[in-house]
Coordinates of C-alpha atoms in Angstrom, one line a residue:
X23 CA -94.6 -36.2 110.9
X24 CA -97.4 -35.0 108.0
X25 CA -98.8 -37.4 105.3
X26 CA -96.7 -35.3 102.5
X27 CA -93.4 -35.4 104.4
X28 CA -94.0 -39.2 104.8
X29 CA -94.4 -40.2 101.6
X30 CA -91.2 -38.3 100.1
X31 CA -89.3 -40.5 102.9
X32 CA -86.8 -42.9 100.6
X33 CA -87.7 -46.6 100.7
X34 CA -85.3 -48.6 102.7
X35 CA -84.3 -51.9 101.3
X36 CA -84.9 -54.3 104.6
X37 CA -82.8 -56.5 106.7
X38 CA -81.1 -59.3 105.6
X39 CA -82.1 -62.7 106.3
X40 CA -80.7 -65.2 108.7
X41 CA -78.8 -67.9 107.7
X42 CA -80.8 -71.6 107.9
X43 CA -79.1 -73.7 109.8
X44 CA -79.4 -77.8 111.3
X45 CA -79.3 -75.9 114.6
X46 CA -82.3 -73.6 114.0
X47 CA -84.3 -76.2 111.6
X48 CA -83.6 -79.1 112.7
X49 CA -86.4 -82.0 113.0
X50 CA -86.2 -82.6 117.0
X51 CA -89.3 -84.3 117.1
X52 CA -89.4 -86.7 120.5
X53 CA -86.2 -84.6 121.9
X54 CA -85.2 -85.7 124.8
X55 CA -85.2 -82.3 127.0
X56 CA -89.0 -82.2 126.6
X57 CA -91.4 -83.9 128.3
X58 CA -93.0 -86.7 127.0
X59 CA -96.0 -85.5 128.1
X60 CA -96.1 -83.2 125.4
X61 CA -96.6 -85.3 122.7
X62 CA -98.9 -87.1 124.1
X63 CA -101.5 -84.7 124.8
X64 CA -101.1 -83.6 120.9
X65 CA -101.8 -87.2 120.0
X66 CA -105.1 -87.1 120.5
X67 CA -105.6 -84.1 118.8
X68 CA -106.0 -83.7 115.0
X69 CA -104.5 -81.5 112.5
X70 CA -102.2 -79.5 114.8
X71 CA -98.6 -79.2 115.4
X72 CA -96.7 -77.2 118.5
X73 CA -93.3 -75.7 118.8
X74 CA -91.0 -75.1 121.5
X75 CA -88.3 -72.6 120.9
X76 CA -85.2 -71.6 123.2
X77 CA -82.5 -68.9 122.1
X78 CA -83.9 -68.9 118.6
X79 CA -83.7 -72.4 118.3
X80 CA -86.7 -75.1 118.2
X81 CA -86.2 -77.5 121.4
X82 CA -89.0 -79.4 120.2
X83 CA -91.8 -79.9 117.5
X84 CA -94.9 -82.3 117.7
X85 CA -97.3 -82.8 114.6
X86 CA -100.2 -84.8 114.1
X87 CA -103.1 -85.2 111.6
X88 CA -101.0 -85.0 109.1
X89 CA -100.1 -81.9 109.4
X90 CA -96.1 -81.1 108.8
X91 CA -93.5 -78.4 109.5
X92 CA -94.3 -76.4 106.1
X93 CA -98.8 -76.6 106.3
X94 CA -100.0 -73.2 106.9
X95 CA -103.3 -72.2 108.6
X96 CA -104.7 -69.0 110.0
X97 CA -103.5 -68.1 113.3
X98 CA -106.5 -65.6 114.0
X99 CA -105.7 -63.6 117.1
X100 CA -102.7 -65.2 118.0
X101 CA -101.3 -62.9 114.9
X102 CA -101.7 -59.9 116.5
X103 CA -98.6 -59.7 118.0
X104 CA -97.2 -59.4 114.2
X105 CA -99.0 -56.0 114.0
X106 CA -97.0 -54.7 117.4
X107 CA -93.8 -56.4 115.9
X108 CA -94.5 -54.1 112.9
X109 CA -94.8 -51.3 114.4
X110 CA -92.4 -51.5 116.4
X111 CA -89.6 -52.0 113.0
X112 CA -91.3 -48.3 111.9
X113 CA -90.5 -47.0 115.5
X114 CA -87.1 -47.9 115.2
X115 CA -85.9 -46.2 111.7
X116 CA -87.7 -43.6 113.1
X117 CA -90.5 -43.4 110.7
X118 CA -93.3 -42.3 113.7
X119 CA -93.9 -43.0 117.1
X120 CA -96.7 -44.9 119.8
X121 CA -98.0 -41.7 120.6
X122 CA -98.2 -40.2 117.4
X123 CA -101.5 -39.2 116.2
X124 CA -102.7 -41.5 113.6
X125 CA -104.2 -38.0 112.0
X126 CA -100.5 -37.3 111.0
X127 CA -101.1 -39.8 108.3
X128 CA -104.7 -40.5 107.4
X129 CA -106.1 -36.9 106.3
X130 CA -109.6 -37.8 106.7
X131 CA -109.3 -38.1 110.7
X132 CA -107.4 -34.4 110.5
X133 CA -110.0 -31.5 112.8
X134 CA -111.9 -34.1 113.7
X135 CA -112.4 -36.6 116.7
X136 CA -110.8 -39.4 115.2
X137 CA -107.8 -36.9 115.8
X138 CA -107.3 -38.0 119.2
X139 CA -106.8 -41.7 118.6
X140 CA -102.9 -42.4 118.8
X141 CA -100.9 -45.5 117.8
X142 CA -100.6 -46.8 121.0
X143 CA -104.6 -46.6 121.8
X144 CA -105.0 -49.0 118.5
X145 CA -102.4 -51.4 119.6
X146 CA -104.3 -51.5 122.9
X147 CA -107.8 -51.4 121.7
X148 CA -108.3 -48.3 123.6
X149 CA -109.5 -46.5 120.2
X150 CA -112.8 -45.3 121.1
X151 CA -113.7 -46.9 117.7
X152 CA -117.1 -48.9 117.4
X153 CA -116.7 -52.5 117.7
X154 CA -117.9 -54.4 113.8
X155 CA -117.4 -57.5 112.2
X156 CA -114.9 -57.7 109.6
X157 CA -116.3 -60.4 107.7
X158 CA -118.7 -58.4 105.4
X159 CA -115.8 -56.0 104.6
X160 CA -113.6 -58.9 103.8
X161 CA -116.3 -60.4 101.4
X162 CA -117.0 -56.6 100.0
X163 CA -113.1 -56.0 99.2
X164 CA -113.3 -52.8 101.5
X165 CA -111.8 -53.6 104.7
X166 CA -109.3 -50.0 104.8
X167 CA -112.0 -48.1 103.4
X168 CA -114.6 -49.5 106.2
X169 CA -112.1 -48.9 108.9
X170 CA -112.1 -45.4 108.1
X171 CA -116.1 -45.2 108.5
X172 CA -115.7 -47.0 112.0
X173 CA -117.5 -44.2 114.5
X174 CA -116.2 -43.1 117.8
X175 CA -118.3 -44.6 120.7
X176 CA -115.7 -43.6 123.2
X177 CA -113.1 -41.4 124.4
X178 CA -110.3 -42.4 122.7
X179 CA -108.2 -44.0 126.0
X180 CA -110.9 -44.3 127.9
X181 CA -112.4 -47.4 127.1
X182 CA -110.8 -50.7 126.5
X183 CA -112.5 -52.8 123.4
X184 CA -111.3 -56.2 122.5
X185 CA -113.6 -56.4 119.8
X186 CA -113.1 -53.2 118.2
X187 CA -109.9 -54.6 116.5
X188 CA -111.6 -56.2 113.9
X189 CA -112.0 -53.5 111.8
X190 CA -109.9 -50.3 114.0
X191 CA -106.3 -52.1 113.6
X192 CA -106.8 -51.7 109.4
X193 CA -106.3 -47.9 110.0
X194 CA -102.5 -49.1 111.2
X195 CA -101.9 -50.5 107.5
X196 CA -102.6 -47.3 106.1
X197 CA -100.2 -45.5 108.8
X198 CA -97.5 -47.8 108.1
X199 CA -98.0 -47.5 104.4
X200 CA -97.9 -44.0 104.6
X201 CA -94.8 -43.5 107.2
X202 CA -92.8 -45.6 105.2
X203 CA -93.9 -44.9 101.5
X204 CA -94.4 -48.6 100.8
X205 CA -97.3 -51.5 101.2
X206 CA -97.7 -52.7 104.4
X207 CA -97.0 -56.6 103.0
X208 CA -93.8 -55.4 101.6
X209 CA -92.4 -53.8 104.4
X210 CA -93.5 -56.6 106.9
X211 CA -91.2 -59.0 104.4
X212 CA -88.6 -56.5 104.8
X213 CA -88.5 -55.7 108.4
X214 CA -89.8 -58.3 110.5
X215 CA -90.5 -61.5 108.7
X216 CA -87.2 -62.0 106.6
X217 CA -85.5 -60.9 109.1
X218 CA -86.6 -62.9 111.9
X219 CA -86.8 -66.0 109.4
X220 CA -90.8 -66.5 109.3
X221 CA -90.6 -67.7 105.4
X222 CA -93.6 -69.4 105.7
X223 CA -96.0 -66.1 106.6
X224 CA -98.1 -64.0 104.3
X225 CA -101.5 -62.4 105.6
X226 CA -104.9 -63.2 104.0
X227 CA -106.4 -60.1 102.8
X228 CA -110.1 -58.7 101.0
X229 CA -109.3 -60.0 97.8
X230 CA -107.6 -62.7 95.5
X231 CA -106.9 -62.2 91.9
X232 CA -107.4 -64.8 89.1
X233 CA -105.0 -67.4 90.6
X234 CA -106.1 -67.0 93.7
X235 CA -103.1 -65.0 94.9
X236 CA -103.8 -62.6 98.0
X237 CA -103.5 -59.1 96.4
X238 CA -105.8 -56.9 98.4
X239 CA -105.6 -55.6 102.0
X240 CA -104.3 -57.2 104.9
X241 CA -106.4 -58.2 107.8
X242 CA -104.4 -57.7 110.8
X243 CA -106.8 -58.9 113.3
X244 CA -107.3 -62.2 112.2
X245 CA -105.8 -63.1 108.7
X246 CA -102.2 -64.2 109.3
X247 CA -101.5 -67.4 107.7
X248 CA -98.6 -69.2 109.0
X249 CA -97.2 -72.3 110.6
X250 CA -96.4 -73.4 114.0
X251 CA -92.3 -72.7 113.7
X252 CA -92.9 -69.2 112.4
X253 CA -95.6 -68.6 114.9
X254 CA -93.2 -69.6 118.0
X255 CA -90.4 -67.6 116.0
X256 CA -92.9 -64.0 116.5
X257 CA -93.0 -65.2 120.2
X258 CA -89.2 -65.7 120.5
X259 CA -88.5 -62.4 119.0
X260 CA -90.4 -60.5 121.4
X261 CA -88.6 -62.8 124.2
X262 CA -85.4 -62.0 122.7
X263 CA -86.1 -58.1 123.2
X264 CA -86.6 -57.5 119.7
X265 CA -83.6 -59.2 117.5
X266 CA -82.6 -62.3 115.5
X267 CA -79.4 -64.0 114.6
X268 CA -77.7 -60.6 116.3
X269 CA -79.8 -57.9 114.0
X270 CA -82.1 -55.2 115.7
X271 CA -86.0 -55.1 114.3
X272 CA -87.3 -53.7 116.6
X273 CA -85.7 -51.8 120.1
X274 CA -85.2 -53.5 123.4
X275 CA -87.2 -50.9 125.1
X276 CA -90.0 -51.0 122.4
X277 CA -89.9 -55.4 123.2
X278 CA -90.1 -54.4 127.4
X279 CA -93.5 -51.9 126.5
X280 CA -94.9 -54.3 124.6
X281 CA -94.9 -57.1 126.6
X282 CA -95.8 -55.0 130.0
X283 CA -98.7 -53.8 131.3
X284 CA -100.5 -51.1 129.3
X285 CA -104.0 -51.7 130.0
X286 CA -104.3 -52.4 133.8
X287 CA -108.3 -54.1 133.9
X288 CA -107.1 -57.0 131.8
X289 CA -103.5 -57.3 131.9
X290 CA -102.3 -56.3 128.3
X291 CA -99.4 -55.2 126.3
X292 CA -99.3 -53.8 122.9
X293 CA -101.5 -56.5 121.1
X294 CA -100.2 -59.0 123.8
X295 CA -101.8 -60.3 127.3
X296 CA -99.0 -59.5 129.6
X297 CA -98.3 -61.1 133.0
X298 CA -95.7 -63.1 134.5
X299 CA -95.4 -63.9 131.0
X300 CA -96.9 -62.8 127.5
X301 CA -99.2 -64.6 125.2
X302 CA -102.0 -64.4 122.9
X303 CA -104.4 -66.9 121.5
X304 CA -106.8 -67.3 119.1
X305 CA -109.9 -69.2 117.9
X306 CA -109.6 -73.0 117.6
X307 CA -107.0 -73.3 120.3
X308 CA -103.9 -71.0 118.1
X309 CA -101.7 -69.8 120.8
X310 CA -98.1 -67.7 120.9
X311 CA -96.9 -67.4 124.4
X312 CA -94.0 -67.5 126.3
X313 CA -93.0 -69.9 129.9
X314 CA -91.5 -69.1 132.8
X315 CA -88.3 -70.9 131.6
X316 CA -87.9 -68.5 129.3
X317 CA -89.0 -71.2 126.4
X318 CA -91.8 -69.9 123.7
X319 CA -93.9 -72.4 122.0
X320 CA -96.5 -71.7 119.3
X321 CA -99.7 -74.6 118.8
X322 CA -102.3 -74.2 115.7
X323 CA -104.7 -76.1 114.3
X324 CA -106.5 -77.2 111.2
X325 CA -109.8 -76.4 112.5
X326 CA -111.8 -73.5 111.7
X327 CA -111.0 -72.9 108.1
X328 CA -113.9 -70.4 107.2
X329 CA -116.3 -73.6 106.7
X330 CA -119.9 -73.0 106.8
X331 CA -120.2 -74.2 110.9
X332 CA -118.7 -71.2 112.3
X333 CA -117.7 -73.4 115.7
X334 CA -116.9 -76.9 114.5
X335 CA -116.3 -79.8 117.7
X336 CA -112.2 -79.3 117.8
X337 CA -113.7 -75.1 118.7
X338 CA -114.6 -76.3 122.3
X339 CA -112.9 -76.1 125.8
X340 CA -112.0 -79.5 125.3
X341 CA -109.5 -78.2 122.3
X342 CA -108.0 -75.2 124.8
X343 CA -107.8 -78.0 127.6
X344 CA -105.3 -80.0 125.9
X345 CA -103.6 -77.0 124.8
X346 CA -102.8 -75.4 128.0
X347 CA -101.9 -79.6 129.1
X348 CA -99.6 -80.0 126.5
X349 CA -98.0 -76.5 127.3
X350 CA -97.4 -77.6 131.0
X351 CA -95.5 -80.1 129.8
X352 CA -92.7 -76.9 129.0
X353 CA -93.9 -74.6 131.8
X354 CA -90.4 -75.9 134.0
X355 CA -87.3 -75.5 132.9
X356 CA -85.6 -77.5 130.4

């Protein structure tokens, strides 16, 4: 696949959306099938909600703080999983593949390098790429065009680098954008989010306009705003191999690479920690992850909301603490 070829590809108009329904919406808060124990490890902490989720329904939701079923806050890292999701709906309508080269659609990585880094070493920060802070690209509006500065420290699948996806996973907007012919925002909406029902999720990007609408570029390491039922709905679609309400986004097989071992040293997926189970969190105590019973359950919280203390109180181990109690309260079957 070339750049030119890609962007003469007709636009596709998206999957449908699932039907809302009492089963899949329901307010089930002190249901009976989970554990008391549950709620009241959340009690005591503020501004945060958690959903549990079995075969695309919610089994159980817990809020507190204030918060409700419709407040959105940044889920950070535990948004990453979108990115695979997304790449994953491309992979399907056969608009490029994991091991493509990302050359094929960003010309200014073509006879060089950069030439060598493939899809699937961005998804599992095996890039090569220089590890920077996004922040000042954020604040400078430049975030794509920083990405594609970004220098090559590294072999590119050599070297696993957590931190490199700050700024390395923006060059997957612009292959998405090119190997569909569209903005990435627009095809998420179409593909993955209306699909799978997440109504409630939009990514914060580099720049607002005059009402303070998000018009700019994505951040797909840490900017996806959502809420705790559209967060557990990410992790139930990779748990249900890639489909909602009976349509496809993404392939079964694409859902079983994903959520397996592809980097070995730390147990991780395709923008997923991988194990007996998958997860991923994020600063503040945000987590996606599924159980052993098979249930997901999504947690966020109000704290951390780009505030002038970079690590406010609730950003301690105490905060991660009661996560993981609260989650135990699910870890058997229900």
């Amino acid at each position: 696949v070339c750049v030119v070829e890609a962007n003469k590809r007709k636009v596709l108009p998206g999957l449908p959306a699932p039907a809302v329904t009492s089963a899949n919406e329901a307010q089930v808060k002190g249901n009976s099938a989970v554990s008391a124990a549950l709620a009241a490890n959340l009690a005591n902490l503020g501004g945060t909600c958690m959903v549990a989720m079995r075969d695309e329904k919610i089994i159980g939701e817990w809020y507190s703080g204030g918060r409700k079923a419709a407040d959105t806050t940044i889920a950070f890292s535990s948004g990453k999983p979108l990115t695979a999701a997304v790449i994953g709906a491309a992979v399907r309508l056969g608009r490029l593949n994991i091991d493509q080269s990302v050359a094929d659609f960003i010309p200014e990585f073509k006879n060089t390098a950069k030439a060598a880094i493939t899809i699937r070493h961005l998804m599992t920060h095996k890039s090569g790429l220089e590890a920077t802070q996004a922040g000042p690209a954020i604040i400078a509006h430049t975030l794509n065009s920083e990405a594609l500065k970004l220098s090559l420290k590294n072999v590119p699948g050599s070297t696993y680098d957590y931190d490199s996806s700050q700024l390395a996973l923006q060059l997957l907007v612009q292959v998405v954008e090119r190997a569909v012919g569209e903005k990435f925002a627009t095809f998420v909406d179409k593909y993955v989010l209306r699909p799978a029902g997440m109504a409630n999720t939009f990514y914060k990007t580099d720049k607002l306009n005059s009402a303070g609408i998000d018009v700019g570029d994505p951040w797909l390491a840490g900017g996806l705003r959502t809420t705790c039922r559209d967060l557990a709905r990410l992790a139930q679609l990779f748990q249900s191999k890639g489909q909602w309400a009976g349509k496809r986004i993404f392939t079964a097989e694409f859902a079983e690479l994903a959520t397996s071992v592809q980097v070995s040293e730390v147990g991780y997926g395709f923008l997923l920690f991988t194990g007996e189970n998958f997860s991923h969190g994020g600063l503040c105590g945000q987590v996606m992850a599924k159980m052993s019973s098979g249930v997901t359950y999504a947690m966020m919280s109000n704290s951390f909301l780009f505030t002038p203390t970079i690590f406010p109180k609730e950003c301690t181990s105490n905060r991660y603490s009661a996560v993981a109690a609260a989650a135990a309260a699910i870890a058997t079957p229900l």
